[in-house]
Amino acid sequence: MTPTDPPQPPPTPDQIHTLVTTMLDNTGLHLERRRLELIITNPRDPEKGHICITLDDAYVTYERTVTDYMGHLDGILARDQDPRPVLPTQIIQALTDRM
């Protein structure tokens, strides 16, 4: 595309869906079409999260959950040997960024 070419119309949701379907063929990934987006997941490894592709402009985001093991709740006897107590202040700080 050169600066003198006329702008191309944006792709339609069906064009985006068709392109992604073709791209993912034989990959083993699962594609789900929702009203406003496509969701791509790996059914063999769901903890990898999912990819969202918007159907209006094909914007791609990668969403996943991260789990950090903190220890055992302070005041509760743990069955394993992990001695790290998790204090209420740690919980509050992790979720609110304040002590």
PDB file of C-alpha atoms in Angstrom:
ATOM      1  CA  MET A   1       0.000   0.000   0.000  1.00  0.00           C
ATOM      2  CA  THR A   2       1.375   3.393  -0.966  1.00  0.00           C
ATOM      3  CA  PRO A   3       0.367   6.850   0.308  1.00  0.00           C
ATOM      4  CA  THR A   4      -1.582   7.440  -2.917  1.00  0.00           C
ATOM      5  CA  ASP A   5      -3.654   4.257  -2.631  1.00  0.00           C
ATOM      6  CA  PRO A   6      -7.192   4.767  -1.363  1.00  0.00           C
ATOM      7  CA  PRO A   7      -7.740   3.526   2.201  1.00  0.00           C
ATOM      8  CA  GLN A   8      -9.020  -0.016   2.464  1.00  0.00           C
ATOM      9  CA  PRO A   9     -12.340  -0.622   4.195  1.00  0.00           C
ATOM     10  CA  PRO A  10     -12.005  -2.307   7.568  1.00  0.00           C
ATOM     11  CA  PRO A  11     -12.513  -6.068   7.574  1.00  0.00           C
ATOM     12  CA  THR A  12     -15.933  -7.390   8.472  1.00  0.00           C
ATOM     13  CA  PRO A  13     -16.418  -9.687  11.474  1.00  0.00           C
ATOM     14  CA  ASP A  14     -16.967 -12.586   9.072  1.00  0.00           C
ATOM     15  CA  GLN A  15     -13.678 -11.836   7.296  1.00  0.00           C
ATOM     16  CA  ILE A  16     -11.808 -11.724  10.615  1.00  0.00           C
ATOM     17  CA  HIS A  17     -13.440 -14.996  11.706  1.00  0.00           C
ATOM     18  CA  THR A  18     -12.592 -16.704   8.410  1.00  0.00           C
ATOM     19  CA  LEU A  19      -8.980 -15.522   8.532  1.00  0.00           C
ATOM     20  CA  VAL A  20      -8.473 -16.716  12.115  1.00  0.00           C
ATOM     21  CA  THR A  21     -10.183 -20.047  11.384  1.00  0.00           C
ATOM     22  CA  THR A  22      -7.803 -20.608   8.479  1.00  0.00           C
ATOM     23  CA  MET A  23      -4.767 -19.542  10.518  1.00  0.00           C
ATOM     24  CA  LEU A  24      -5.609 -21.977  13.331  1.00  0.00           C
ATOM     25  CA  ASP A  25      -6.540 -24.961  11.161  1.00  0.00           C
ATOM     26  CA  ASN A  26      -4.938 -28.191  12.449  1.00  0.00           C
ATOM     27  CA  THR A  27      -3.338 -26.492  15.482  1.00  0.00           C
ATOM     28  CA  GLY A  28      -5.529 -28.170  18.103  1.00  0.00           C
ATOM     29  CA  LEU A  29      -6.581 -24.775  19.457  1.00  0.00           C
ATOM     30  CA  HIS A  30     -10.243 -24.075  20.192  1.00  0.00           C
ATOM     31  CA  LEU A  31     -11.907 -21.067  18.566  1.00  0.00           C
ATOM     32  CA  GLU A  32     -15.152 -19.664  19.942  1.00  0.00           C
ATOM     33  CA  ARG A  33     -17.013 -16.828  18.265  1.00  0.00           C
ATOM     34  CA  ARG A  34     -18.858 -14.511  20.610  1.00  0.00           C
ATOM     35  CA  ARG A  35     -20.912 -11.437  19.777  1.00  0.00           C
ATOM     36  CA  LEU A  36     -18.004  -8.968  19.876  1.00  0.00           C
ATOM     37  CA  GLU A  37     -14.889 -11.148  19.849  1.00  0.00           C
ATOM     38  CA  LEU A  38     -13.199 -14.408  19.066  1.00  0.00           C
ATOM     39  CA  ILE A  39     -11.769 -16.418  21.960  1.00  0.00           C
ATOM     40  CA  ILE A  40      -8.903 -18.831  21.310  1.00  0.00           C
ATOM     41  CA  THR A  41      -7.912 -21.387  23.941  1.00  0.00           C
ATOM     42  CA  ASN A  42      -5.759 -24.479  24.200  1.00  0.00           C
ATOM     43  CA  PRO A  43      -8.017 -27.252  25.534  1.00  0.00           C
ATOM     44  CA  ARG A  44      -4.935 -29.339  26.394  1.00  0.00           C
ATOM     45  CA  ASP A  45      -3.466 -26.547  28.551  1.00  0.00           C
ATOM     46  CA  PRO A  46      -6.195 -24.152  29.774  1.00  0.00           C
ATOM     47  CA  GLU A  47      -3.838 -22.514  32.278  1.00  0.00           C
ATOM     48  CA  LYS A  48      -2.089 -20.806  29.366  1.00  0.00           C
ATOM     49  CA  GLY A  49      -5.081 -18.432  29.290  1.00  0.00           C
ATOM     50  CA  HIS A  50      -6.791 -17.246  26.147  1.00  0.00           C
ATOM     51  CA  ILE A  51      -6.415 -14.896  23.230  1.00  0.00           C
ATOM     52  CA  CYS A  52      -9.201 -12.415  22.452  1.00  0.00           C
ATOM     53  CA  ILE A  53      -9.563 -10.901  18.982  1.00  0.00           C
ATOM     54  CA  THR A  54     -12.138  -8.141  18.625  1.00  0.00           C
ATOM     55  CA  LEU A  55     -14.449  -8.465  15.654  1.00  0.00           C
ATOM     56  CA  ASP A  56     -14.656  -4.741  14.917  1.00  0.00           C
ATOM     57  CA  ASP A  57     -10.922  -4.033  14.432  1.00  0.00           C
ATOM     58  CA  ALA A  58      -9.103  -7.365  14.995  1.00  0.00           C
ATOM     59  CA  TYR A  59      -7.274  -6.045  18.075  1.00  0.00           C
ATOM     60  CA  VAL A  60      -5.553  -8.960  19.876  1.00  0.00           C
ATOM     61  CA  THR A  61      -5.120  -9.354  23.642  1.00  0.00           C
ATOM     62  CA  TYR A  62      -3.619 -12.212  25.645  1.00  0.00           C
ATOM     63  CA  GLU A  63      -5.358 -12.837  28.972  1.00  0.00           C
ATOM     64  CA  ARG A  64      -4.129 -15.237  31.601  1.00  0.00           C
ATOM     65  CA  THR A  65      -4.257 -15.708  35.341  1.00  0.00           C
ATOM     66  CA  VAL A  66      -1.040 -15.792  37.314  1.00  0.00           C
ATOM     67  CA  THR A  67      -0.933 -17.704  40.596  1.00  0.00           C
ATOM     68  CA  ASP A  68       1.685 -16.894  43.225  1.00  0.00           C
ATOM     69  CA  TYR A  69       1.843 -19.238  46.194  1.00  0.00           C
ATOM     70  CA  MET A  70       2.134 -17.149  49.352  1.00  0.00           C
ATOM     71  CA  GLY A  71       2.189 -19.712  52.169  1.00  0.00           C
ATOM     72  CA  HIS A  72      -0.381 -20.676  54.806  1.00  0.00           C
ATOM     73  CA  LEU A  73      -2.813 -18.404  56.585  1.00  0.00           C
ATOM     74  CA  ASP A  74      -1.245 -17.220  59.826  1.00  0.00           C
ATOM     75  CA  GLY A  75      -2.648 -19.085  62.823  1.00  0.00           C
ATOM     76  CA  ILE A  76      -3.510 -22.266  60.908  1.00  0.00           C
ATOM     77  CA  LEU A  77      -1.314 -25.336  61.322  1.00  0.00           C
ATOM     78  CA  ALA A  78      -0.061 -26.461  57.932  1.00  0.00           C
ATOM     79  CA  ARG A  79       0.203 -30.119  56.943  1.00  0.00           C
ATOM     80  CA  ASP A  80       3.388 -29.542  54.949  1.00  0.00           C
ATOM     81  CA  GLN A  81       6.713 -28.106  55.984  1.00  0.00           C
ATOM     82  CA  ASP A  82       6.211 -24.624  54.476  1.00  0.00           C
ATOM     83  CA  PRO A  83       6.823 -22.251  57.404  1.00  0.00           C
ATOM     84  CA  ARG A  84       5.707 -19.056  55.641  1.00  0.00           C
ATOM     85  CA  PRO A  85       2.738 -17.505  57.458  1.00  0.00           C
ATOM     86  CA  VAL A  86       0.493 -15.238  55.419  1.00  0.00           C
ATOM     87  CA  LEU A  87      -0.645 -12.291  57.510  1.00  0.00           C
ATOM     88  CA  PRO A  88      -3.898 -10.365  56.960  1.00  0.00           C
ATOM     89  CA  THR A  89      -1.828  -7.306  56.047  1.00  0.00           C
ATOM     90  CA  GLN A  90      -0.253  -9.267  53.177  1.00  0.00           C
ATOM     91  CA  ILE A  91      -3.683 -10.172  51.812  1.00  0.00           C
ATOM     92  CA  ILE A  92      -4.905  -6.587  52.086  1.00  0.00           C
ATOM     93  CA  GLN A  93      -1.745  -5.209  50.489  1.00  0.00           C
ATOM     94  CA  ALA A  94      -1.848  -7.704  47.603  1.00  0.00           C
ATOM     95  CA  LEU A  95      -5.408  -6.711  46.700  1.00  0.00           C
ATOM     96  CA  THR A  96      -5.408  -3.008  47.508  1.00  0.00           C
ATOM     97  CA  ASP A  97      -1.758  -1.827  47.406  1.00  0.00           C
ATOM     98  CA  ARG A  98      -2.129  -0.478  50.930  1.00  0.00           C
ATOM     99  CA  MET A  99      -1.258  -1.792  54.376  1.00  0.00           C
TER     100      MET A  99
END
